[in-house]
Coordinates of C-alpha atoms in Angstrom, one line a residue:
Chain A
X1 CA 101.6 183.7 5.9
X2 CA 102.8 184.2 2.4
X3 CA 104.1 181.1 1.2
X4 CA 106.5 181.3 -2.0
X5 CA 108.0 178.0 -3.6
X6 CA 110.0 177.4 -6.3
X7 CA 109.0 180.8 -8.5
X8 CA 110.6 181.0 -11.7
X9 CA 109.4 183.7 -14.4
X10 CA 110.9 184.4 -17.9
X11 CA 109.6 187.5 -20.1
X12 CA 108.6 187.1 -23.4
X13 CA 109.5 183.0 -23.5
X14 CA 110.3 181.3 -26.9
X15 CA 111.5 185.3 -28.4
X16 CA 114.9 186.7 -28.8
X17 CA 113.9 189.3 -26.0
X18 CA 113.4 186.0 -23.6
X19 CA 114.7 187.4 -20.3
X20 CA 114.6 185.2 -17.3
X21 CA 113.0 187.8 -14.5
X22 CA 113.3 184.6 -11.1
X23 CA 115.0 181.9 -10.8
X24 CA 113.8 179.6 -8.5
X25 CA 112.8 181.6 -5.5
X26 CA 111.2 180.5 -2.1
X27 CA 110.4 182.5 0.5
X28 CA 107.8 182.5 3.6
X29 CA 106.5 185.8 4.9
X30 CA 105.2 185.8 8.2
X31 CA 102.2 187.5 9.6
X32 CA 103.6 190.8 11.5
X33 CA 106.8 191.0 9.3
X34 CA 108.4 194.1 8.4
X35 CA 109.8 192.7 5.0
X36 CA 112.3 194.8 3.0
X37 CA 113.1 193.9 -0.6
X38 CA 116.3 195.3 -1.9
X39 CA 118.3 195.0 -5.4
X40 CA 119.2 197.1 -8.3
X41 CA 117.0 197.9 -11.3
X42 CA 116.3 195.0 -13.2
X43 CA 117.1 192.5 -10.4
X44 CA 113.6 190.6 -10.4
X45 CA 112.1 192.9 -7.6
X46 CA 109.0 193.8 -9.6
X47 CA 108.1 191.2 -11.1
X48 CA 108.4 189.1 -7.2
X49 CA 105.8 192.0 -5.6
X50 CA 103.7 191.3 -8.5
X51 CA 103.2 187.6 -8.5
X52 CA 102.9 187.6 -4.8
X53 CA 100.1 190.4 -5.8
X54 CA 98.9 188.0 -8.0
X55 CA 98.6 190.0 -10.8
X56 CA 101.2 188.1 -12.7
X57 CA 100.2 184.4 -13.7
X58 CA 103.0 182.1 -12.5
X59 CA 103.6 178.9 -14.8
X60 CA 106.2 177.6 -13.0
X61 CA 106.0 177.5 -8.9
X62 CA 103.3 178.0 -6.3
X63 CA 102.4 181.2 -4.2
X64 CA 99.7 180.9 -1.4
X65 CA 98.2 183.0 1.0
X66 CA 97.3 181.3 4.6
X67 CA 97.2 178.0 2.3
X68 CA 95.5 179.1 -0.1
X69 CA 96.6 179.6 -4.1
X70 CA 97.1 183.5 -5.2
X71 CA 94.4 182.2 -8.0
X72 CA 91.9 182.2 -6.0
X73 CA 90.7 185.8 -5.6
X74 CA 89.7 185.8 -1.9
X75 CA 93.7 185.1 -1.5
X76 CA 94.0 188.2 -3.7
X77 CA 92.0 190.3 -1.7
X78 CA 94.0 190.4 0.9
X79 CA 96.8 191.4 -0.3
X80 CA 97.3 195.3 -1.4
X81 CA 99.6 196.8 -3.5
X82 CA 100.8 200.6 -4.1
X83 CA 102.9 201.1 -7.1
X84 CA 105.6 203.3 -7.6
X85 CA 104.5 207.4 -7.8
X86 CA 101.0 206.1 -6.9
X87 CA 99.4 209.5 -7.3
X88 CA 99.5 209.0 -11.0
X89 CA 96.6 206.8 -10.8
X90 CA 94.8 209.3 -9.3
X91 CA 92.1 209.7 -11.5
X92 CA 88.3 210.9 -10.0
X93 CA 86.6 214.4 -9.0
X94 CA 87.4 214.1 -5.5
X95 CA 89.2 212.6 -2.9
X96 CA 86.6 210.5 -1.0
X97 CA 85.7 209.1 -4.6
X98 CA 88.8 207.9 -5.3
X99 CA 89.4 206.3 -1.8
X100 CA 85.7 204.9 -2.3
X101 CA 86.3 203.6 -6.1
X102 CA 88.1 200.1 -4.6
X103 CA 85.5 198.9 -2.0
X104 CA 82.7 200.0 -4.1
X105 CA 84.0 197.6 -7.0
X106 CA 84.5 195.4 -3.5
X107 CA 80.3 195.7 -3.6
X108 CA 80.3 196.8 0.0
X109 CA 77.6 198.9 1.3
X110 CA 77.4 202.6 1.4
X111 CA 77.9 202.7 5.6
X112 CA 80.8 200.6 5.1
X113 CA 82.3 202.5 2.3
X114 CA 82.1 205.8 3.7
X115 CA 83.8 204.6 7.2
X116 CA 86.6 202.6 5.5
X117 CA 87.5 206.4 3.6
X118 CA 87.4 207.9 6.7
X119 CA 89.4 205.4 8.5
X120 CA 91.9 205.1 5.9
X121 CA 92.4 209.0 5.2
X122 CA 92.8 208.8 9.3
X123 CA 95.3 206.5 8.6
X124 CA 97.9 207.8 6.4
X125 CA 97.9 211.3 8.1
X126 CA 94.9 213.1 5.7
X127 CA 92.6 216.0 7.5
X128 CA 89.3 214.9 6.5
X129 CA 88.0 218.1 5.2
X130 CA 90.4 217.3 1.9
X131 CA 87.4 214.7 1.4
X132 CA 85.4 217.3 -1.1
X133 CA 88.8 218.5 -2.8
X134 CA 89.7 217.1 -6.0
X135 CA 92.5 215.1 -5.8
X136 CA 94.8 217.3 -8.2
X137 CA 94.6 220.4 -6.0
X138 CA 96.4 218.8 -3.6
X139 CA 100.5 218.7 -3.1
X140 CA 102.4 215.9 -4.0
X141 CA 103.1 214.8 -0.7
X142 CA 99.1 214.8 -0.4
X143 CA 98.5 213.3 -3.4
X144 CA 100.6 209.8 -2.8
X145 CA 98.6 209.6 0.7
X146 CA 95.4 209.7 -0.7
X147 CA 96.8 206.6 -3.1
X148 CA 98.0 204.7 -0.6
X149 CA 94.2 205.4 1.6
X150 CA 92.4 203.9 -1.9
X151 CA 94.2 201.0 -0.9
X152 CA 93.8 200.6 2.6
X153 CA 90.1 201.5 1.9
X154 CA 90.3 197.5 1.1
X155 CA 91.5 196.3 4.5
X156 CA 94.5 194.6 2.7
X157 CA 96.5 191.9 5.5
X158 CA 99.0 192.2 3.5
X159 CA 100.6 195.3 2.2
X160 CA 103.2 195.8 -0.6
X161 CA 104.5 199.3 -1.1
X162 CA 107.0 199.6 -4.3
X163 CA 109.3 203.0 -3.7
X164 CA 107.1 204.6 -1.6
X165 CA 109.3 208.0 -1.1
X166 CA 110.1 208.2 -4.1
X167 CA 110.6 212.1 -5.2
X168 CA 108.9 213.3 -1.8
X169 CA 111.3 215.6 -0.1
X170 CA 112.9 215.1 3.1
X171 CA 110.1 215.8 5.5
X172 CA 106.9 214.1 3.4
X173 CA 109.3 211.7 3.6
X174 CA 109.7 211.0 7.3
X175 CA 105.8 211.7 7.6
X176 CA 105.4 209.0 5.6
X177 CA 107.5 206.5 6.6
X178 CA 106.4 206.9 9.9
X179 CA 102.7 206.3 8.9
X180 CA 103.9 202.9 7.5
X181 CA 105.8 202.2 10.1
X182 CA 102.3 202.9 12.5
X183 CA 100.6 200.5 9.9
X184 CA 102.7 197.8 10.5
X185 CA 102.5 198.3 14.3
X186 CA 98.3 197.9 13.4
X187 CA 98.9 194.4 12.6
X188 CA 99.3 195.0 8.6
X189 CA 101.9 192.9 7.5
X190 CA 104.3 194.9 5.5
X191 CA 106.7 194.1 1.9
X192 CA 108.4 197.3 1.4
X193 CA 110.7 197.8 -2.1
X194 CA 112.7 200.2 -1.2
X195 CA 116.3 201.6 -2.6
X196 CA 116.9 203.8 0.3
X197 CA 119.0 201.6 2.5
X198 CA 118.3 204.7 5.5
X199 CA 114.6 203.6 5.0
X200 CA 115.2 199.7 5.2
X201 CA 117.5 200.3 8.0
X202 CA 115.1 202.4 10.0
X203 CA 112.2 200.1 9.5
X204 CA 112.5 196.9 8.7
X205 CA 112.9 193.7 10.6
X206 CA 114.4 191.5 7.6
X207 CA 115.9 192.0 3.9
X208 CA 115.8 190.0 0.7
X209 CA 118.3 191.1 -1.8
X210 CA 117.9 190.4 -5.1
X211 CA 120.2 189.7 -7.9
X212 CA 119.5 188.6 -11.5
X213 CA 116.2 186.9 -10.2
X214 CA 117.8 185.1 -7.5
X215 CA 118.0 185.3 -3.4
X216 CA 121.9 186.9 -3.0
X217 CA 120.9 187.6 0.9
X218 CA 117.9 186.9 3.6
X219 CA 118.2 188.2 7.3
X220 CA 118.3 191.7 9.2
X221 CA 119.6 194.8 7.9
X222 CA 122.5 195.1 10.5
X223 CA 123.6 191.6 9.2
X224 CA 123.3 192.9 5.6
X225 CA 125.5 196.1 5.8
X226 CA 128.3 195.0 7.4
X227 CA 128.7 192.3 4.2
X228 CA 130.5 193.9 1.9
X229 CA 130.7 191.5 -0.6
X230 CA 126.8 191.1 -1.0
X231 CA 126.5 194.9 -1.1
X232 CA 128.7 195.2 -3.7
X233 CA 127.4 192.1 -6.0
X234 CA 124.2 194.1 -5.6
X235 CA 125.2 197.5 -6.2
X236 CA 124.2 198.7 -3.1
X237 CA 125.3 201.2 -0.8
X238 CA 125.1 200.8 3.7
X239 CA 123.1 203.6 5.0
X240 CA 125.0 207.1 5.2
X241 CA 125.4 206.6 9.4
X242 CA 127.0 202.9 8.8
X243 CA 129.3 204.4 6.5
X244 CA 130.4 207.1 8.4
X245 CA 131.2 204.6 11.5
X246 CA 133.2 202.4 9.2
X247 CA 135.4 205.0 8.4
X248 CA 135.6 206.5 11.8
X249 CA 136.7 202.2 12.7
X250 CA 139.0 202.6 10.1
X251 CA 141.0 205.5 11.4
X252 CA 141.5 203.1 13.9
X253 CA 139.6 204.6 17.1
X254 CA 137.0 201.6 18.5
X255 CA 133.6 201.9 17.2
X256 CA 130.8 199.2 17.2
X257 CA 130.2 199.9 13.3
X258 CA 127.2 197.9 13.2
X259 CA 124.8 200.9 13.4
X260 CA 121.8 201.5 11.6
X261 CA 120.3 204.9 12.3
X262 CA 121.7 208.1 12.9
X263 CA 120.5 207.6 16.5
X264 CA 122.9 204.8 17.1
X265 CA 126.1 206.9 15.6
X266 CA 125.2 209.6 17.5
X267 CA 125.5 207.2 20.6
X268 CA 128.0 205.3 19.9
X269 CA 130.3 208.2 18.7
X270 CA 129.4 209.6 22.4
X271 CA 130.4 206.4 24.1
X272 CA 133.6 205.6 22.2
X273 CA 135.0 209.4 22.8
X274 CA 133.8 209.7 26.5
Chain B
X1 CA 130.7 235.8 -16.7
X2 CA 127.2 235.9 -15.8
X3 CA 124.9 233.4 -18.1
X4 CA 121.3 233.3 -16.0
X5 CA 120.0 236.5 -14.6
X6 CA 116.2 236.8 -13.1
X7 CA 115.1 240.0 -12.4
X8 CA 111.9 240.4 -10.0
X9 CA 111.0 236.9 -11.6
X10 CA 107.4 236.3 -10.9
X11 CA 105.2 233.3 -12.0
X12 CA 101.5 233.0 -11.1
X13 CA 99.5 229.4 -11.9
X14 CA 95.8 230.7 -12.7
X15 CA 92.6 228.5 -12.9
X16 CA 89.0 229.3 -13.4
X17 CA 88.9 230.0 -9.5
X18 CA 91.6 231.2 -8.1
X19 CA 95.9 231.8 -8.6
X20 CA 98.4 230.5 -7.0
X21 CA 101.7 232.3 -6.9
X22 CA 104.1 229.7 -7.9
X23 CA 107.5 232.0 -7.9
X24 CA 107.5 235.2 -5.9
X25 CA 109.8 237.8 -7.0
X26 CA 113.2 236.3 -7.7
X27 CA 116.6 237.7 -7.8
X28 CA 119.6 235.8 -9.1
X29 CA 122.3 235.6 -11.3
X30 CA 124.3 232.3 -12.1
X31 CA 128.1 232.5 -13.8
X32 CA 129.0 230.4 -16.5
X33 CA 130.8 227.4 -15.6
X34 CA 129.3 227.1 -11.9
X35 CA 126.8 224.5 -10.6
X36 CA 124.3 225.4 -8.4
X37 CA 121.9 223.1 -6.4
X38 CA 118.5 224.2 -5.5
X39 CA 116.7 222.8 -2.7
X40 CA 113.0 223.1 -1.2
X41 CA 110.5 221.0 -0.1
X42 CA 107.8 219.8 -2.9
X43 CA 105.5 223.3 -4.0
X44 CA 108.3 225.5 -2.7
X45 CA 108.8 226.3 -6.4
X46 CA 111.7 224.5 -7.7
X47 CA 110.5 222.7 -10.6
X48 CA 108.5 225.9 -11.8
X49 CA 112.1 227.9 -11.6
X50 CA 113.6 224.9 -13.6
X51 CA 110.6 225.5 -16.4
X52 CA 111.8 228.9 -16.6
X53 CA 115.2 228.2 -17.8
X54 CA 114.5 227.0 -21.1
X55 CA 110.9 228.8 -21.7
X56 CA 108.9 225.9 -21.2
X57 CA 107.3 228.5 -18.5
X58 CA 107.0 232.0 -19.6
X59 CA 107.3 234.9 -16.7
X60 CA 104.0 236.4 -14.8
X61 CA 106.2 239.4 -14.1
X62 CA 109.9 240.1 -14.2
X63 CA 112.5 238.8 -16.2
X64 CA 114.6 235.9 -17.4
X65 CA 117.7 236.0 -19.2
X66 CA 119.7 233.1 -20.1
X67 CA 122.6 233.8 -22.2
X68 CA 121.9 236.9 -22.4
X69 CA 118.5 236.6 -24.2
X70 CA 114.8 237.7 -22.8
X71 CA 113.1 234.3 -22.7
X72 CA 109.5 236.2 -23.0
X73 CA 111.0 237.0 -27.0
X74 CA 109.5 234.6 -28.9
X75 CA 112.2 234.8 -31.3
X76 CA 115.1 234.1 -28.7
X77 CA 113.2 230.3 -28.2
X78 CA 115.5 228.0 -30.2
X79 CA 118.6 230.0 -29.5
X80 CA 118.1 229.6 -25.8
X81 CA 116.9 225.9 -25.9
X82 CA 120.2 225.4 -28.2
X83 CA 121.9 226.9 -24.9
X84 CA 120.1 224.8 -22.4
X85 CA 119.0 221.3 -21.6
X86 CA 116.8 219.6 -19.6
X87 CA 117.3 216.2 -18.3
X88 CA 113.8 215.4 -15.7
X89 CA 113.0 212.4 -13.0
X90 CA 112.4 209.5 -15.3
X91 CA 114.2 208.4 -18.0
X92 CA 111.3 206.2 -19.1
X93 CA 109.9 209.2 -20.4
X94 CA 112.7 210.8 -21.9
X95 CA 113.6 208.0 -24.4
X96 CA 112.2 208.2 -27.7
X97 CA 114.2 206.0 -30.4
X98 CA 115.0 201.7 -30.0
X99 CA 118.7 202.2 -30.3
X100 CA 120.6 204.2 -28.0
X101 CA 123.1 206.2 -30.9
X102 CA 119.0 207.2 -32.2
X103 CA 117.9 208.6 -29.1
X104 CA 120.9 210.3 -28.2
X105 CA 120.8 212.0 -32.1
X106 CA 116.9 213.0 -31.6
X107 CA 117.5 216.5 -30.7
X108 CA 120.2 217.1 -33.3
X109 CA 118.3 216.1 -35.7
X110 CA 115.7 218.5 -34.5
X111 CA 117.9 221.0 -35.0
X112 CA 118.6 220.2 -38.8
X113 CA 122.4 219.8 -37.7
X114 CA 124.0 217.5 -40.9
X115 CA 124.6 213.6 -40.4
X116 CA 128.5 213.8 -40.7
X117 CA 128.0 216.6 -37.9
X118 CA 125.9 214.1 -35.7
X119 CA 127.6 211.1 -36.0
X120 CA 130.4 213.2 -34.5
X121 CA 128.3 214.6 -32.2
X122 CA 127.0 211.2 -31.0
X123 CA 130.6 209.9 -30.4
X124 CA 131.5 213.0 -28.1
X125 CA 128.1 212.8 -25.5
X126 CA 128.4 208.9 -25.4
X127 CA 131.8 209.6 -24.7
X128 CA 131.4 212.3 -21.6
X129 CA 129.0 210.3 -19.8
X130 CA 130.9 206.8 -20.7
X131 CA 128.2 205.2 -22.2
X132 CA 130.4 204.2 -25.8
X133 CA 129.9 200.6 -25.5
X134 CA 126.2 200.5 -25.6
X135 CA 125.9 202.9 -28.8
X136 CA 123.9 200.2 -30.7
X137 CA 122.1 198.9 -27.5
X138 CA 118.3 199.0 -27.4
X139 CA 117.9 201.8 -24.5
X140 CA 115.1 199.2 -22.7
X141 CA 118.4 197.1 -22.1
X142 CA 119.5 199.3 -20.0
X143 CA 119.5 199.9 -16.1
X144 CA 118.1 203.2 -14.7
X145 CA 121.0 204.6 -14.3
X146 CA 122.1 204.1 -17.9
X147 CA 118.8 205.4 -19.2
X148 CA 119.4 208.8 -17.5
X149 CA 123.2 209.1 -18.7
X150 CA 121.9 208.5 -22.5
X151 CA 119.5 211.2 -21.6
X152 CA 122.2 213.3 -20.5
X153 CA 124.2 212.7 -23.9
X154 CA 120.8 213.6 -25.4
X155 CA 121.4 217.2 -24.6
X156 CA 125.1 217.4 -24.9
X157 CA 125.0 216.3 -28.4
X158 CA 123.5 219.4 -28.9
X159 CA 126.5 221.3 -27.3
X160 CA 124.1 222.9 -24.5
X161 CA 126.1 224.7 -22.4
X162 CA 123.7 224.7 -19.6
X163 CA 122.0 221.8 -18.4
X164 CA 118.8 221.6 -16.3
X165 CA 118.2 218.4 -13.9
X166 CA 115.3 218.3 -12.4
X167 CA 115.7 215.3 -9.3
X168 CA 117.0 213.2 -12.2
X169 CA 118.3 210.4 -9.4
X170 CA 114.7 209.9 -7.7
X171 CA 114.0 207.0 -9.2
X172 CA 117.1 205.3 -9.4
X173 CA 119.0 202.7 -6.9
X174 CA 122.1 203.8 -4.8
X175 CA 124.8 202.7 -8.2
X176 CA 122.2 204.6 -10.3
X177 CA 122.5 207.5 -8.1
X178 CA 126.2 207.8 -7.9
X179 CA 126.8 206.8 -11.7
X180 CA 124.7 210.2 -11.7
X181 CA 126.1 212.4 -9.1
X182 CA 130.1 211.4 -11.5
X183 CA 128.7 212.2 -14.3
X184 CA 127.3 215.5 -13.2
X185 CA 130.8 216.6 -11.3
X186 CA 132.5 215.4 -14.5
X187 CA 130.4 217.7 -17.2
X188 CA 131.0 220.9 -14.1
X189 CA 134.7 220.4 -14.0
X190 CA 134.8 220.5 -18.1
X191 CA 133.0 223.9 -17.7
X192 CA 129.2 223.2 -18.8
X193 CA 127.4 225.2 -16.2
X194 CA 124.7 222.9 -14.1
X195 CA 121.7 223.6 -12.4
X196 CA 120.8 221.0 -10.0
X197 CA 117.4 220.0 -8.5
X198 CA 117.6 217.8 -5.5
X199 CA 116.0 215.9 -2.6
X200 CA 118.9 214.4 -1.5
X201 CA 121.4 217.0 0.7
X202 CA 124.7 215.0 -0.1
X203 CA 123.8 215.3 -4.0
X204 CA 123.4 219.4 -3.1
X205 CA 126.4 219.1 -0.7
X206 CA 128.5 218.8 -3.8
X207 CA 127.7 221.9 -5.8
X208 CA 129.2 225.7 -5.8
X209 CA 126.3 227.1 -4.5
X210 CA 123.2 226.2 -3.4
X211 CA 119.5 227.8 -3.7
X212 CA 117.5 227.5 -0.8
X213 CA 113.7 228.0 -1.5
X214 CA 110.4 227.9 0.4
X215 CA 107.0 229.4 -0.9
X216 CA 108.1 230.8 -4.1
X217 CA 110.9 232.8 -2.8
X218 CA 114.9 232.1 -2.8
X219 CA 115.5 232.1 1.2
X220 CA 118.8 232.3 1.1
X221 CA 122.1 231.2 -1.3
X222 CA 125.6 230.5 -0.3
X223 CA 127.9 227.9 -0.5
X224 CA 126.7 224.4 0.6
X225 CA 128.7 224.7 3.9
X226 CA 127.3 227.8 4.5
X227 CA 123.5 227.2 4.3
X228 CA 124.2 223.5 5.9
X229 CA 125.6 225.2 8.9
X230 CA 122.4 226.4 9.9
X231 CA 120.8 222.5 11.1
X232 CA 117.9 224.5 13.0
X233 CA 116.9 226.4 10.3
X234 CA 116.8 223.7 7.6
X235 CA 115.2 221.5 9.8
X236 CA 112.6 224.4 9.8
X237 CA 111.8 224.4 6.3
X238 CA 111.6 220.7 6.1
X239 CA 114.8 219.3 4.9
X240 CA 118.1 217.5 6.6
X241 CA 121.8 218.3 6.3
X242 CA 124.3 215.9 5.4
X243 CA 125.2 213.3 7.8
X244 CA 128.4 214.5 9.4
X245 CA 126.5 218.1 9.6
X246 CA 123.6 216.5 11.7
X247 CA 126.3 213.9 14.1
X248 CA 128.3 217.0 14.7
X249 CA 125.2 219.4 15.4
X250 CA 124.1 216.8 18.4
X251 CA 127.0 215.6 19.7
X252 CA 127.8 219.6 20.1
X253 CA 124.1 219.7 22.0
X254 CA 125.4 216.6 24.2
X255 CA 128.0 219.3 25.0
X256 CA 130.8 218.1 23.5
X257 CA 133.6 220.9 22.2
X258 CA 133.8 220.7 18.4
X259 CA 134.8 223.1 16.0
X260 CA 131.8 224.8 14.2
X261 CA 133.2 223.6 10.4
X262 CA 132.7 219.8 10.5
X263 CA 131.2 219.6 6.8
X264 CA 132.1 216.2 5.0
X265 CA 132.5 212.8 6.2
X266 CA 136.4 212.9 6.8
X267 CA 136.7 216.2 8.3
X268 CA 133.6 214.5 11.1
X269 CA 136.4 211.5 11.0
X270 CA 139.5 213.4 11.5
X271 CA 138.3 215.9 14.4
X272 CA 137.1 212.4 16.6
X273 CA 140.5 211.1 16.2
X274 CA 141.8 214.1 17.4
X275 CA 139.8 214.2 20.4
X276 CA 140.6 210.6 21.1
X277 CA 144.2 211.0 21.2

């Protein structure tokens, strides 16, 4: 469990720039969660993923890992963490070296590093004959996996992925969201910052919404999108299918528009007209 | 009247090894005024098209003309990048000065135009993408959104009549992304002639025309209704349709009777009531 009390940060403290990033936040995630994190630009979101990362010294609040203080770097170790557009990090001769580079600084043996790169390219979707390839002959698409394997490579528990579709196009997309979504079902607890309200709604079991550093909403994603108020103090927008089932409720014909997916429309359209 | 015309457009990425044909024989022209979306799946060769507009990319084989002038002329290369602008994915990178009314004079002042002239010029692109208010901000105050409208004024202060976006809404949040998608229809309805690059279908949904491109090569263009209409085929190649497209396309498959133009959210809405009642 990830255990978050009383987190506040300010940037640049004491300056004219001083720009308070948290106010106050607690939160507990729980092994086996599918967590979403939602908010506009600027709403705290990345400066949260990295404290709970740890690579953000907190002065003010605690965050602990099963019990024990993000300081200590056995806490940080389990936790993993893919940045947005990922692939830009990219940076050796070939794929398997750059899925190797984090358990070798790990100081794990050679055995071990070689089957965590196989495992992990296994893992998010990558044929293993790309192994030899450098990194930048591959397709974007391609590129972001073998990112997100360099981070698996370290067995993370905990996994924090920030905009992970980003800029893919609408298949790479689905491929891999639903590589994620087969992580999480591994045991791999997942924090997913995300502004694709279609992605949270298809995957996750509970939202946080951010605004101006502070907690604006905490529960499922049907609750959320149905709240119009929140949405719109956030600036966000209900998936495209809940949408489309609010107006359809509108027009006055009787819809359930609490729907997520385009799955659900589709069935409830079917059994409202029949 | 015509203002893009590839002819037999051709462009080949070589390394040491081996070449990759990036674009593969294109054929298109593109009217002043109109705003065409092109669509693909990443490597289908969108972003090397968009390169081509404004010279950044020079043609293997073929030709490109935009306003009439043969971008392979060295000579034509500031007249056509006074004709065009490009506005790319993140505005992080696109920001060069600490003041917004700076930034947004950069490529002016590039092009030696006089300070009275600027100042002007600043006023009018803050203006079209309703930005006025943060002339004196620093740009790092701003949200994403933001960012990518002063990049937009950017180029119109330069009174480009043709601006390039290459999936300039991937990186921002839903607000971001509409605050985009206004601005956009806004600068097409006063006549600047867009050329949009897109993952998302409802952003393409909203154009004149639509590209459609897989491995190098323009599959097919028409109007978005038109290329939407075939679901199985764009499924195909890797992308969706808009929503009311897709609900439509199975409830059809379920076997229900609908009419074959169900295109935007209301016209889904207004046929269901029909068939309630």
């Amino acid at each position: 469990m990830i255990d978050i009390k009383n987190l506040s940060y300010t940037y640049m403290k004491g300056t004219p720039f001083e720009k308070t990033a948290l106010k106050n936040i607690s939160l507990n995630i729980d092994d086996g969660n599918f967590l979403a994190i939602a908010g506009h630009t600027g709403s705290g979101k990345s400066t949260l993923i990295q404290i709970i990362a740890g690579l953000i010294d907190v002065p003010k609040g605690t965050v602990e890992v099963d019990g024990e203080s993000i300081k200590n770097k056995s806490a940080r170790r389990k936790i993993g963490i893919v940045f947005q557009y990922p692939e830009h990090q990219l940076f050796e001769e070939t794929v398997e070296r750059d899925i190797a580079f984090g358990p070798r600084n790990f100081g794990l043996s050679e055995d071990e590093i070689i089957s965590r790169v196989d495992e992990s390219m296994q893992l998010v979707g990558l044929d293993l004959a790309l192994k030899d390839k450098s990194p930048f002959e591959l397709s974007g698409g391609q590129r972001r996996r073998v990112a997100i394997a360099g981070i698996l490579a370290l067995k993370p528990k905990y996994l924090i992925l920030d905009e992970p579709t980003a800029g893919l196009d609408p298949r790479a997309k689905k491929n891999l969201l639903a590589e994620i979504k087969r992580l999480h079902e591994l045991g791999v607890t997942i924090i997913l910052v995300s502004h694709s309200m279609e992605d949270i709604a298809n995957l996750a079991s509970r939202v946080i919404v951010l605004t101006d550093g502070e907690i604006l909403f905490d529960g499922t994603p049907r609750k959320l999108f149905v709240h119009e108020k929140i949405l719109n103090r956030a600036g966000l927008i209900p998936p495209a299918a809940t949408k489309l089932l609010q107006k359809i409720s509108r027009a006055g014909l009787n819809v359930n528009a609490e729907v997520l997916t385009i799955d659900e429309a589709e069935n409830e359209i079917w059994r409202a007209i029949k | 009247m015509e203002i893009i015309r590839a002819e037999n457009l051709k462009h080949v990425y070589k390394t040491s090894t081996d070449e990759k044909v990036a674009l593969d024989g294109l054929n298109f022209t593109i009217d002043e005024g109109e705003f065409v979306a092109i669509i693909g799946i990443n490597g289908s060769g969108k972003s090397t098209l968009a390169k081509h507009f404004n010279a950044l990319l020079l043609p293997s084989d073929g030709k490109i003309f935009v306003a009439g002038l043969d971008t392979a002329d060295e000579n034509n290369l500031w007249r056509i990048r006074e004709n065009i602008g490009m506005v790319f994915q993140n505005p992080d990178n696109e920001i060069v000065a600490a003041v917004v009314e700076d930034d947004v004079a950069f490529g002016c002042e590039n092009l030696g135009v006089p300070p009275d002239e600027i100042k002007r010029r600043i006023d009018f692109a803050l203006d079209a993408v309703n930005m006025t208010e943060y002339k004196k901000f620093s740009p790092s105050k701003l949200s994403g959104g933001q960012k990518q409208r002063i990049a937009i004024a950017g180029v119109l202060a330069m009174r480009t009549k043709i601006i390039v976006f290459d999936e300039p809404t991937a990186m921002l949040d839903p607000v971001g992304r509409r605050e985009i998608l206004n601005t956009v229809q806004k600068l097409h309805a006063q006549g600047l002639t867009i050329i949009y690059i897109t993952h998302f279908m409802e952003e393409a949904a909203v154009a004149d025309r639509i590209f459609l491109m897989d491995g190098g090569k323009i599959l097919r263009i028409g109007t978005p209704r038109r290329i939407f209409a075939d679901v199985a085929a764009i499924k195909r190649l890797g992308l969706d349709v808009p929503i009311a497209v897709e609900l439509a396309d199975r409830l059809r498959r379920r076997g229900l009777k609908l009419p074959k133009n169900i295109f935007t959210d209301d016209e889904f809405v207004d046929t269901v009531k029909e068939l309630k009642f």
